[in-house]
Amino acid sequence: MIQSPPPLRPRLSVVAPCYNEEESLAAFAARMTAACEGVVGQAYELVLVNDGSRDRTWAIIQAISEQYPAVVGVNLSRNHGHQLAVTAGLSLTSGERVLIIDADLQDPPELLPQMMARMDEGYDVVYGRRTQRAKESAFKKLTAGLFYRTLKSLSETDIPLDTGDFRLMSRRIVDRLNAMPERDRFIRGMVAWLGGKQTEIAYDREPRFAGQTHYTLGKMLHLATDGLASFSTAPLKLATLLAIIGMAMAGLLALYAVYGFLFGHAARGWTSLALMVVGFATAQLACLGIFGAYLGRMYMQTKGRPLFLIDEVVSRRPHPVLSVPEDAAGEARGG
Ligand code: UDP
Ligand code: MG
C-alpha cells in the first residue's frame, strides 16, 4: 500500500523546549502525539528542541524521531535558555497553528482540543492561565504572583496575569513573533504586545512528571528583569523621582544650615550628615544599576549576534523549513 505524503504545511506545529528531560520525554511524546492525532490526524509536526542538555535528552529525542514520523528533533549548540529554545523551535515550524508547551508535562497536552476549538471561533491566540500550581514551592508561587502583578502595573502592554508560554497561536502571530529581532525575549509579553484577538483557558498546572525545575532563582530573576526591562521603562524614571525628592531635601537642608549659622549651632548634626551621605550614595548606585540593566541589554542587542545556533536537525519526513540552510533562521533575526 502506498501512503500518500503528508501535506506540506501541517495544520498544527507543536514546540517543546527540553532541558535535561530524559525522564519525561517518552511519556510526553506519547501523550502529545495522541492529543495531536485526536485533533488533526497526521497533519501535525512535533518539534522537540534539545537546549544543550547534559543528560541523555538528545539521544532520546533522536530515538523518538525514529518512532514517530511527525517528530522533528532539533539540537542546539549549547544551553541557550528556555525562551531562546522556544524561539529556535518556532523558527522551524510551518504549521497553520502553533502550540508552545513544556516537555515536563506540567502543561497538559490534553487541553489541545479545547484550545483548537477556541481558535476555530476566530481567535489569534489562546493561552493557558494557571489556576493552581500543584506541588510548586510556596516561594515560587509567591515570587511568580508578585512578579506578574508588578509587571502588569508597570508595563504599558497588557500582559495577562499568571500565564506561561503554554499557548496556541495562529501562523500570522508566529510569523510576526519570528520577525521581532529582540534578544531579550519574554515571549508571553511579546505575544501580548502583538495584539489581535486573544483569549484564555484556565487550567490546573500539574506537578512535574519527573525531575526538578530548571528555573533556578538566578534564571527566574533574569526572566523577571527581561520582562520588566523589555516592557517597561518605569524603573528608568525612578532616577528622576529620586532626584526630585533629593532636591526637595537639599532645599530644606539649606534653610536649616542658614538657620544654624545665624543662631550659632552649626557644628552639630554629624549623624544626619552621615545618614544623608549614605542615603544619597545608595540612591545613586541604585540608579546606576537601573541604567546598567538597560544599557547592557542595548549593548548586547547592538552586537547583532544570532539568537541561537542549531547544530543538527533530525526527522523522518521531509520538512519545508528544513530545506533552508541550518543557521539561516537564527541568523536572519540576529541583526
Ligand atoms: N528549559 C529549557 N532550557 C532551560 C531551562 C528549561 O529548554 O535552560 C525547558 C524545560 O525542559 C521545560 C521548560 O523549559 O520543558 C520549562 O522549564 P522548567 O520546567 O524547568 O520551569 P518551571 O516549569 O519550573 O517554571
Ligand atoms: Mg516545568
mmCIF file of C-alpha atoms and ligand atoms in Angstrom:
data_model
loop_
_atom_site.group_PDB
_atom_site.id
_atom_site.type_symbol
_atom_site.label_atom_id
_atom_site.label_comp_id
_atom_site.label_asym_id
_atom_site.label_seq_id
_atom_site.Cartn_x
_atom_site.Cartn_y
_atom_site.Cartn_z
ATOM 1 C CA MET A 1 0.000 0.000 0.000
ATOM 2 C CA ILE A 2 1.343 3.402 -0.955
ATOM 3 C CA GLN A 3 0.884 6.014 1.726
ATOM 4 C CA SER A 4 0.135 9.498 0.489
ATOM 5 C CA PRO A 5 2.730 12.001 1.726
ATOM 6 C CA PRO A 6 1.530 14.348 4.454
ATOM 7 C CA PRO A 7 0.563 17.851 3.325
ATOM 8 C CA LEU A 8 3.499 20.270 3.165
ATOM 9 C CA ARG A 9 2.037 22.744 5.618
ATOM 10 C CA PRO A 10 0.841 20.858 8.703
ATOM 11 C CA ARG A 11 -2.332 22.070 10.337
ATOM 12 C CA LEU A 12 -0.566 22.137 13.668
ATOM 13 C CA SER A 13 3.007 22.507 14.870
ATOM 14 C CA VAL A 14 3.949 21.840 18.481
ATOM 15 C CA VAL A 15 7.146 23.248 20.001
ATOM 16 C CA ALA A 16 8.525 21.788 23.222
ATOM 17 C CA PRO A 17 11.828 23.017 24.723
ATOM 18 C CA CYS A 18 13.708 20.225 26.502
ATOM 19 C CA TYR A 19 16.482 20.668 29.014
ATOM 20 C CA ASN A 20 17.506 17.568 30.948
ATOM 21 C CA GLU A 21 14.125 15.953 30.385
ATOM 22 C CA GLU A 22 15.264 12.342 29.848
ATOM 23 C CA GLU A 23 12.706 11.023 32.309
ATOM 24 C CA SER A 24 9.693 12.916 30.969
ATOM 25 C CA LEU A 25 10.248 12.746 27.213
ATOM 26 C CA ALA A 26 8.815 9.313 26.369
ATOM 27 C CA ALA A 27 5.631 9.973 28.335
ATOM 28 C CA PHE A 28 5.396 13.476 26.896
ATOM 29 C CA ALA A 29 5.805 12.285 23.293
ATOM 30 C CA ALA A 30 3.156 9.603 23.790
ATOM 31 C CA ARG A 31 0.584 11.957 25.318
ATOM 32 C CA MET A 32 1.344 14.837 22.958
ATOM 33 C CA THR A 33 1.175 12.785 19.741
ATOM 34 C CA ALA A 34 -2.064 11.168 20.940
ATOM 35 C CA ALA A 35 -3.569 14.615 21.591
ATOM 36 C CA CYS A 36 -2.455 15.898 18.164
ATOM 37 C CA GLU A 37 -3.727 12.846 16.297
ATOM 38 C CA GLY A 38 -7.070 13.204 18.047
ATOM 39 C CA VAL A 39 -7.474 16.689 16.599
ATOM 40 C CA VAL A 40 -5.687 16.820 13.223
ATOM 41 C CA GLY A 41 -4.855 13.195 12.356
ATOM 42 C CA GLN A 42 -1.382 13.057 10.856
ATOM 43 C CA ALA A 43 -1.301 16.702 9.772
ATOM 44 C CA TYR A 44 0.982 17.895 12.575
ATOM 45 C CA GLU A 45 4.626 18.138 13.492
ATOM 46 C CA LEU A 46 6.153 17.964 16.945
ATOM 47 C CA VAL A 47 9.360 19.994 17.237
ATOM 48 C CA LEU A 48 11.461 18.867 20.206
ATOM 49 C CA VAL A 49 14.287 21.294 20.906
ATOM 50 C CA ASN A 50 17.198 19.995 22.932
ATOM 51 C CA ASP A 51 18.580 23.016 24.746
ATOM 52 C CA GLY A 52 22.097 21.777 25.469
ATOM 53 C CA SER A 53 21.008 19.127 27.964
ATOM 54 C CA ARG A 54 23.649 17.389 29.995
ATOM 55 C CA ASP A 55 21.748 14.114 30.273
ATOM 56 C CA ARG A 56 20.511 11.695 27.568
ATOM 57 C CA THR A 57 17.795 14.027 26.289
ATOM 58 C CA TRP A 58 19.221 14.345 22.743
ATOM 59 C CA ALA A 59 19.684 10.581 22.333
ATOM 60 C CA ILE A 60 16.079 10.101 23.448
ATOM 61 C CA ILE A 61 14.811 12.777 21.067
ATOM 62 C CA GLN A 62 16.621 11.040 18.200
ATOM 63 C CA ALA A 63 15.032 7.734 19.167
ATOM 64 C CA ILE A 64 11.602 9.353 19.408
ATOM 65 C CA SER A 65 12.025 10.897 15.951
ATOM 66 C CA GLU A 66 12.624 7.369 14.613
ATOM 67 C CA GLN A 67 9.487 6.152 16.290
ATOM 68 C CA TYR A 68 7.118 8.993 15.328
ATOM 69 C CA PRO A 69 7.355 10.410 11.789
ATOM 70 C CA ALA A 70 5.789 13.674 12.964
ATOM 71 C CA VAL A 71 8.674 14.436 15.307
ATOM 72 C CA VAL A 72 11.385 16.901 14.323
ATOM 73 C CA GLY A 73 14.348 16.840 16.685
ATOM 74 C CA VAL A 74 16.463 19.968 16.967
ATOM 75 C CA ASN A 75 19.807 20.075 18.728
ATOM 76 C CA LEU A 76 21.040 23.495 19.836
ATOM 77 C CA SER A 77 24.789 24.028 20.091
ATOM 78 C CA ARG A 78 24.604 24.682 23.851
ATOM 79 C CA ASN A 79 22.166 25.728 26.564
ATOM 80 C CA HIS A 80 20.517 28.916 25.295
ATOM 81 C CA GLY A 81 17.774 29.102 27.927
ATOM 82 C CA HIS A 82 14.067 28.384 27.757
ATOM 83 C CA GLN A 83 12.960 31.454 25.777
ATOM 84 C CA LEU A 84 15.577 31.044 23.048
ATOM 85 C CA ALA A 85 14.961 27.304 22.812
ATOM 86 C CA VAL A 86 11.301 28.090 22.134
ATOM 87 C CA THR A 87 12.380 30.782 19.639
ATOM 88 C CA ALA A 88 14.565 28.285 17.765
ATOM 89 C CA GLY A 89 11.682 25.807 17.669
ATOM 90 C CA LEU A 90 9.215 28.423 16.434
ATOM 91 C CA SER A 91 11.563 29.386 13.596
ATOM 92 C CA LEU A 92 11.382 25.828 12.257
ATOM 93 C CA THR A 93 7.617 25.422 12.399
ATOM 94 C CA SER A 94 5.444 25.635 9.336
ATOM 95 C CA GLY A 95 2.014 24.707 10.703
ATOM 96 C CA GLU A 96 -1.127 26.812 10.333
ATOM 97 C CA ARG A 97 -1.298 26.915 14.117
ATOM 98 C CA VAL A 98 1.495 26.561 16.637
ATOM 99 C CA LEU A 99 1.347 25.285 20.216
ATOM 100 C CA ILE A 100 4.107 26.037 22.741
ATOM 101 C CA ILE A 101 4.192 23.550 25.586
ATOM 102 C CA ASP A 102 6.690 22.462 28.262
ATOM 103 C CA ALA A 103 8.142 18.979 27.910
ATOM 104 C CA ASP A 104 7.817 18.178 31.620
ATOM 105 C CA LEU A 105 4.045 17.599 31.390
ATOM 106 C CA GLN A 106 3.220 20.500 33.688
ATOM 107 C CA ASP A 107 1.016 21.797 30.891
ATOM 108 C CA PRO A 108 -1.485 19.060 29.983
ATOM 109 C CA PRO A 109 -1.366 18.099 26.241
ATOM 110 C CA GLU A 110 -5.000 17.012 26.613
ATOM 111 C CA LEU A 111 -6.052 20.678 26.661
ATOM 112 C CA LEU A 112 -5.252 20.882 22.931
ATOM 113 C CA PRO A 113 -8.767 20.044 21.607
ATOM 114 C CA GLN A 114 -10.287 22.809 23.761
ATOM 115 C CA MET A 115 -7.666 25.291 22.599
ATOM 116 C CA MET A 116 -8.210 24.354 18.955
ATOM 117 C CA ALA A 117 -11.963 24.772 19.423
ATOM 118 C CA ARG A 118 -11.455 28.295 20.824
ATOM 119 C CA MET A 119 -9.229 29.138 17.835
ATOM 120 C CA ASP A 120 -11.992 27.974 15.497
ATOM 121 C CA GLU A 121 -14.093 30.782 16.979
ATOM 122 C CA GLY A 122 -11.669 33.202 15.343
ATOM 123 C CA TYR A 123 -9.017 33.879 17.946
ATOM 124 C CA ASP A 124 -5.369 34.523 17.084
ATOM 125 C CA VAL A 125 -4.040 33.359 20.442
ATOM 126 C CA VAL A 126 -5.408 31.013 23.103
ATOM 127 C CA TYR A 127 -3.197 30.983 26.183
ATOM 128 C CA GLY A 128 -3.404 28.866 29.299
ATOM 129 C CA ARG A 129 -3.909 30.664 32.595
ATOM 130 C CA ARG A 130 -2.725 28.763 35.647
ATOM 131 C CA THR A 131 -5.350 28.488 38.321
ATOM 132 C CA GLN A 132 -3.389 26.139 40.553
ATOM 133 C CA ARG A 133 0.213 25.174 40.724
ATOM 134 C CA ALA A 134 0.289 21.777 42.301
ATOM 135 C CA LYS A 135 3.397 20.914 44.270
ATOM 136 C CA GLU A 136 5.313 24.045 43.366
ATOM 137 C CA SER A 137 7.033 25.705 46.280
ATOM 138 C CA ALA A 138 5.277 28.467 48.200
ATOM 139 C CA PHE A 139 8.278 30.640 47.370
ATOM 140 C CA LYS A 140 7.862 30.109 43.617
ATOM 141 C CA LYS A 141 4.132 30.824 43.761
ATOM 142 C CA LEU A 142 4.667 33.964 45.820
ATOM 143 C CA THR A 143 7.506 35.382 43.701
ATOM 144 C CA ALA A 144 5.738 34.495 40.436
ATOM 145 C CA GLY A 145 2.499 36.091 41.675
ATOM 146 C CA LEU A 146 4.320 39.244 42.806
ATOM 147 C CA PHE A 147 6.255 39.462 39.550
ATOM 148 C CA TYR A 148 3.224 39.194 37.269
ATOM 149 C CA ARG A 149 1.401 41.844 39.276
ATOM 150 C CA THR A 150 4.349 44.276 39.363
ATOM 151 C CA LEU A 151 4.870 43.819 35.645
ATOM 152 C CA LYS A 152 1.218 44.468 34.963
ATOM 153 C CA SER A 153 1.256 47.704 36.913
ATOM 154 C CA LEU A 154 4.481 48.986 35.331
ATOM 155 C CA SER A 155 4.065 47.868 31.746
ATOM 156 C CA GLU A 156 2.235 49.693 29.008
ATOM 157 C CA THR A 157 1.476 46.331 27.400
ATOM 158 C CA ASP A 158 -1.378 44.434 28.963
ATOM 159 C CA ILE A 159 0.342 41.164 29.816
ATOM 160 C CA PRO A 160 -2.175 38.666 31.211
ATOM 161 C CA LEU A 161 -1.661 37.527 34.812
ATOM 162 C CA ASP A 162 -0.446 34.018 35.693
ATOM 163 C CA THR A 163 0.248 32.804 32.198
ATOM 164 C CA GLY A 164 3.335 31.000 30.997
ATOM 165 C CA ASP A 165 4.243 30.277 27.416
ATOM 166 C CA PHE A 166 1.715 27.451 27.096
ATOM 167 C CA ARG A 167 -0.383 28.798 24.232
ATOM 168 C CA LEU A 168 -1.806 28.121 20.799
ATOM 169 C CA MET A 169 -1.090 30.778 18.178
ATOM 170 C CA SER A 170 -2.085 31.427 14.587
ATOM 171 C CA ARG A 171 0.508 31.373 11.796
ATOM 172 C CA ARG A 172 0.166 35.124 11.490
ATOM 173 C CA ILE A 173 1.136 35.686 15.122
ATOM 174 C CA VAL A 174 4.068 33.265 14.885
ATOM 175 C CA ASP A 175 5.378 34.905 11.705
ATOM 176 C CA ARG A 176 5.226 38.301 13.386
ATOM 177 C CA LEU A 177 6.845 36.956 16.534
ATOM 178 C CA ASN A 178 9.648 35.384 14.472
ATOM 179 C CA ALA A 179 10.238 38.715 12.780
ATOM 180 C CA MET A 180 10.829 40.540 16.094
ATOM 181 C CA PRO A 181 14.620 40.917 16.386
ATOM 182 C CA GLU A 182 14.974 41.498 20.140
ATOM 183 C CA ARG A 183 17.428 39.352 22.055
ATOM 184 C CA ASP A 184 15.873 39.506 25.485
ATOM 185 C CA ARG A 185 12.826 37.551 24.598
ATOM 186 C CA PHE A 186 9.941 37.477 27.019
ATOM 187 C CA ILE A 187 7.651 35.572 24.704
ATOM 188 C CA ARG A 188 4.423 35.871 26.685
ATOM 189 C CA GLY A 189 4.905 39.648 26.730
ATOM 190 C CA MET A 190 5.809 39.825 23.043
ATOM 191 C CA VAL A 191 2.675 37.888 22.087
ATOM 192 C CA ALA A 192 0.545 40.201 24.247
ATOM 193 C CA TRP A 193 2.208 43.176 22.541
ATOM 194 C CA LEU A 194 1.289 41.785 19.108
ATOM 195 C CA GLY A 195 -2.375 42.104 19.948
ATOM 196 C CA GLY A 196 -5.127 40.635 17.786
ATOM 197 C CA LYS A 197 -7.908 38.584 19.303
ATOM 198 C CA GLN A 198 -6.579 36.774 22.344
ATOM 199 C CA THR A 199 -8.355 34.659 24.905
ATOM 200 C CA GLU A 200 -7.548 32.357 27.811
ATOM 201 C CA ILE A 201 -8.329 28.885 29.021
ATOM 202 C CA ALA A 202 -7.923 28.243 32.739
ATOM 203 C CA TYR A 203 -6.106 25.068 33.750
ATOM 204 C CA ASP A 204 -4.513 23.481 36.781
ATOM 205 C CA ARG A 205 -0.750 23.360 36.428
ATOM 206 C CA GLU A 206 0.305 19.832 37.224
ATOM 207 C CA PRO A 207 3.417 18.848 39.133
ATOM 208 C CA ARG A 208 6.461 17.952 37.046
ATOM 209 C CA PHE A 209 6.330 14.424 35.611
ATOM 210 C CA ALA A 210 9.890 13.858 36.785
ATOM 211 C CA GLY A 211 12.982 15.710 37.913
ATOM 212 C CA GLN A 212 13.406 19.208 39.256
ATOM 213 C CA THR A 213 12.622 22.621 37.885
ATOM 214 C CA HIS A 214 15.469 24.046 35.777
ATOM 215 C CA TYR A 215 14.413 27.549 36.593
ATOM 216 C CA THR A 216 16.873 28.336 39.324
ATOM 217 C CA LEU A 217 16.448 31.531 41.320
ATOM 218 C CA GLY A 218 19.045 33.158 39.055
ATOM 219 C CA LYS A 219 17.183 32.225 35.861
ATOM 220 C CA MET A 220 13.888 33.382 37.369
ATOM 221 C CA LEU A 221 15.397 36.757 38.269
ATOM 222 C CA HIS A 222 16.840 37.026 34.766
ATOM 223 C CA LEU A 223 13.477 36.308 33.149
ATOM 224 C CA ALA A 224 11.818 38.779 35.505
ATOM 225 C CA THR A 225 14.288 41.574 34.639
ATOM 226 C CA ASP A 226 13.939 40.742 30.932
ATOM 227 C CA GLY A 227 10.196 41.014 31.305
ATOM 228 C CA LEU A 228 10.418 44.306 33.170
ATOM 229 C CA ALA A 229 13.135 45.875 31.040
ATOM 230 C CA SER A 230 11.543 44.782 27.753
ATOM 231 C CA PHE A 231 8.086 46.014 28.588
ATOM 232 C CA SER A 232 8.508 48.980 30.873
ATOM 233 C CA THR A 233 10.742 51.993 31.150
ATOM 234 C CA ALA A 234 9.246 52.864 34.545
ATOM 235 C CA PRO A 235 12.389 51.829 36.507
ATOM 236 C CA LEU A 236 14.413 54.356 34.486
ATOM 237 C CA LYS A 237 12.068 57.071 35.688
ATOM 238 C CA LEU A 238 12.854 56.141 39.282
ATOM 239 C CA ALA A 239 16.093 58.121 38.937
ATOM 240 C CA THR A 240 14.136 61.270 38.139
ATOM 241 C CA LEU A 241 11.781 60.689 41.061
ATOM 242 C CA LEU A 242 14.686 60.230 43.478
ATOM 243 C CA ALA A 243 16.331 63.368 42.102
ATOM 244 C CA ILE A 244 13.202 65.423 42.789
ATOM 245 C CA ILE A 245 12.952 64.092 46.338
ATOM 246 C CA GLY A 246 16.674 64.756 46.788
ATOM 247 C CA MET A 247 16.349 68.359 45.607
ATOM 248 C CA ALA A 248 13.479 68.997 47.980
ATOM 249 C CA MET A 249 15.513 67.610 50.849
ATOM 250 C CA ALA A 250 18.555 69.661 49.836
ATOM 251 C CA GLY A 251 16.392 72.806 49.833
ATOM 252 C CA LEU A 252 15.146 72.109 53.354
ATOM 253 C CA LEU A 253 18.689 71.331 54.418
ATOM 254 C CA ALA A 254 19.957 74.665 53.049
ATOM 255 C CA LEU A 255 17.321 76.531 55.049
ATOM 256 C CA TYR A 256 18.322 74.612 58.160
ATOM 257 C CA ALA A 257 22.041 75.358 57.558
ATOM 258 C CA VAL A 258 21.376 79.100 57.240
ATOM 259 C CA TYR A 259 19.260 78.987 60.388
ATOM 260 C CA GLY A 260 22.037 77.079 62.219
ATOM 261 C CA PHE A 261 24.642 79.575 61.057
ATOM 262 C CA LEU A 262 22.598 82.576 62.222
ATOM 263 C CA PHE A 263 21.779 81.088 65.635
ATOM 264 C CA GLY A 264 25.157 79.504 66.323
ATOM 265 C CA HIS A 265 24.837 75.705 66.483
ATOM 266 C CA ALA A 266 26.416 74.896 63.116
ATOM 267 C CA ALA A 267 28.832 72.177 64.233
ATOM 268 C CA ARG A 268 26.176 69.733 65.322
ATOM 269 C CA GLY A 269 24.468 67.280 63.025
ATOM 270 C CA TRP A 270 27.221 64.884 62.118
ATOM 271 C CA THR A 271 24.811 61.949 62.380
ATOM 272 C CA SER A 272 22.301 63.381 59.984
ATOM 273 C CA LEU A 273 25.112 64.275 57.592
ATOM 274 C CA ALA A 274 26.472 60.759 57.612
ATOM 275 C CA LEU A 275 22.993 59.333 57.105
ATOM 276 C CA MET A 276 22.450 61.616 54.164
ATOM 277 C CA VAL A 277 25.737 60.737 52.514
ATOM 278 C CA VAL A 278 24.890 57.067 52.777
ATOM 279 C CA GLY A 279 21.331 57.657 51.613
ATOM 280 C CA PHE A 280 22.263 59.611 48.518
ATOM 281 C CA ALA A 281 25.139 57.328 47.618
ATOM 282 C CA THR A 282 22.789 54.350 47.776
ATOM 283 C CA ALA A 283 20.181 56.084 45.667
ATOM 284 C CA GLN A 284 22.805 56.958 43.058
ATOM 285 C CA LEU A 285 24.124 53.425 42.942
ATOM 286 C CA ALA A 286 20.582 52.117 42.564
ATOM 287 C CA CYS A 287 20.005 54.441 39.619
ATOM 288 C CA LEU A 288 23.302 53.432 38.051
ATOM 289 C CA GLY A 289 22.245 49.814 38.423
ATOM 290 C CA ILE A 290 18.994 50.506 36.612
ATOM 291 C CA PHE A 291 20.816 52.304 33.803
ATOM 292 C CA GLY A 292 23.232 49.403 33.643
ATOM 293 C CA ALA A 293 20.406 46.906 33.212
ATOM 294 C CA TYR A 294 19.068 48.735 30.175
ATOM 295 C CA LEU A 295 22.457 49.691 28.783
ATOM 296 C CA GLY A 296 23.737 46.132 28.991
ATOM 297 C CA ARG A 297 20.767 44.908 27.014
ATOM 298 C CA MET A 298 21.270 47.624 24.410
ATOM 299 C CA TYR A 299 24.922 46.690 24.145
ATOM 300 C CA MET A 300 24.141 43.030 23.590
ATOM 301 C CA GLN A 301 21.468 43.930 21.072
ATOM 302 C CA THR A 302 23.819 46.151 19.031
ATOM 303 C CA LYS A 303 26.204 43.234 18.598
ATOM 304 C CA GLY A 304 23.568 41.603 16.420
ATOM 305 C CA ARG A 305 24.669 38.072 17.137
ATOM 306 C CA PRO A 306 22.410 35.209 16.077
ATOM 307 C CA LEU A 307 19.910 34.376 18.824
ATOM 308 C CA PHE A 308 20.615 30.668 18.703
ATOM 309 C CA LEU A 309 22.711 28.131 16.814
ATOM 310 C CA ILE A 310 21.323 24.846 15.591
ATOM 311 C CA ASP A 311 23.814 22.006 15.290
ATOM 312 C CA GLU A 312 21.595 19.293 13.898
ATOM 313 C CA VAL A 313 18.028 18.555 12.874
ATOM 314 C CA VAL A 314 16.624 15.040 12.612
ATOM 315 C CA SER A 315 13.312 13.955 11.144
ATOM 316 C CA ARG A 316 11.992 11.052 9.141
ATOM 317 C CA ARG A 317 9.794 13.255 7.000
ATOM 318 C CA PRO A 318 10.977 15.903 4.542
ATOM 319 C CA HIS A 319 10.230 19.262 6.024
ATOM 320 C CA PRO A 320 9.615 22.576 4.232
ATOM 321 C CA VAL A 321 11.578 24.742 6.628
ATOM 322 C CA LEU A 322 14.452 22.284 6.897
ATOM 323 C CA SER A 323 15.476 22.866 3.288
ATOM 324 C CA VAL A 324 16.695 26.275 4.468
ATOM 325 C CA PRO A 325 20.425 26.245 5.430
ATOM 326 C CA GLU A 326 20.736 25.265 9.048
ATOM 327 C CA ASP A 327 21.831 28.521 10.622
ATOM 328 C CA ALA A 328 19.790 30.775 8.405
ATOM 329 C CA ALA A 329 16.798 31.015 10.693
ATOM 330 C CA GLY A 330 18.875 32.113 13.641
ATOM 331 C CA GLU A 331 20.987 34.490 11.630
ATOM 332 C CA ALA A 332 18.053 36.122 9.930
ATOM 333 C CA ARG A 333 16.912 37.690 13.122
ATOM 334 C CA GLY A 334 20.163 38.375 14.857
ATOM 335 C CA GLY A 335 20.729 41.701 13.137
HETATM 336 N N1 UDP B 1 14.010 24.528 29.636
HETATM 337 C C1 UDP B 1 14.887 24.770 28.577
HETATM 338 N N2 UDP B 1 16.092 25.413 28.833
HETATM 339 C C2 UDP B 1 16.456 25.822 30.081
HETATM 340 C C3 UDP B 1 15.535 25.597 31.154
HETATM 341 C C4 UDP B 1 14.331 24.965 30.889
HETATM 342 O O1 UDP B 1 14.606 24.426 27.427
HETATM 343 O O2 UDP B 1 17.534 26.380 30.239
HETATM 344 C C5 UDP B 1 12.721 23.850 29.358
HETATM 345 C C6 UDP B 1 12.387 22.678 30.273
HETATM 346 O O3 UDP B 1 12.892 21.467 29.761
HETATM 347 C C7 UDP B 1 10.866 22.691 30.302
HETATM 348 C C8 UDP B 1 10.544 24.165 30.149
HETATM 349 O O4 UDP B 1 11.699 24.793 29.563
HETATM 350 O O5 UDP B 1 10.299 21.981 29.203
HETATM 351 C C9 UDP B 1 10.198 24.840 31.473
HETATM 352 O O6 UDP B 1 11.272 24.666 32.385
HETATM 353 P P1 UDP B 1 11.050 24.209 33.896
HETATM 354 O O7 UDP B 1 10.044 23.118 33.963
HETATM 355 O O8 UDP B 1 12.373 23.914 34.462
HETATM 356 O O9 UDP B 1 10.464 25.541 34.544
HETATM 357 P P2 UDP B 1 9.188 25.694 35.506
HETATM 358 O O10 UDP B 1 8.073 24.896 34.886
HETATM 359 O O11 UDP B 1 9.603 25.160 36.817
HETATM 360 O O12 UDP B 1 8.926 27.161 35.519
HETATM 361 MG MG MG B 2 8.185 22.928 34.476
#
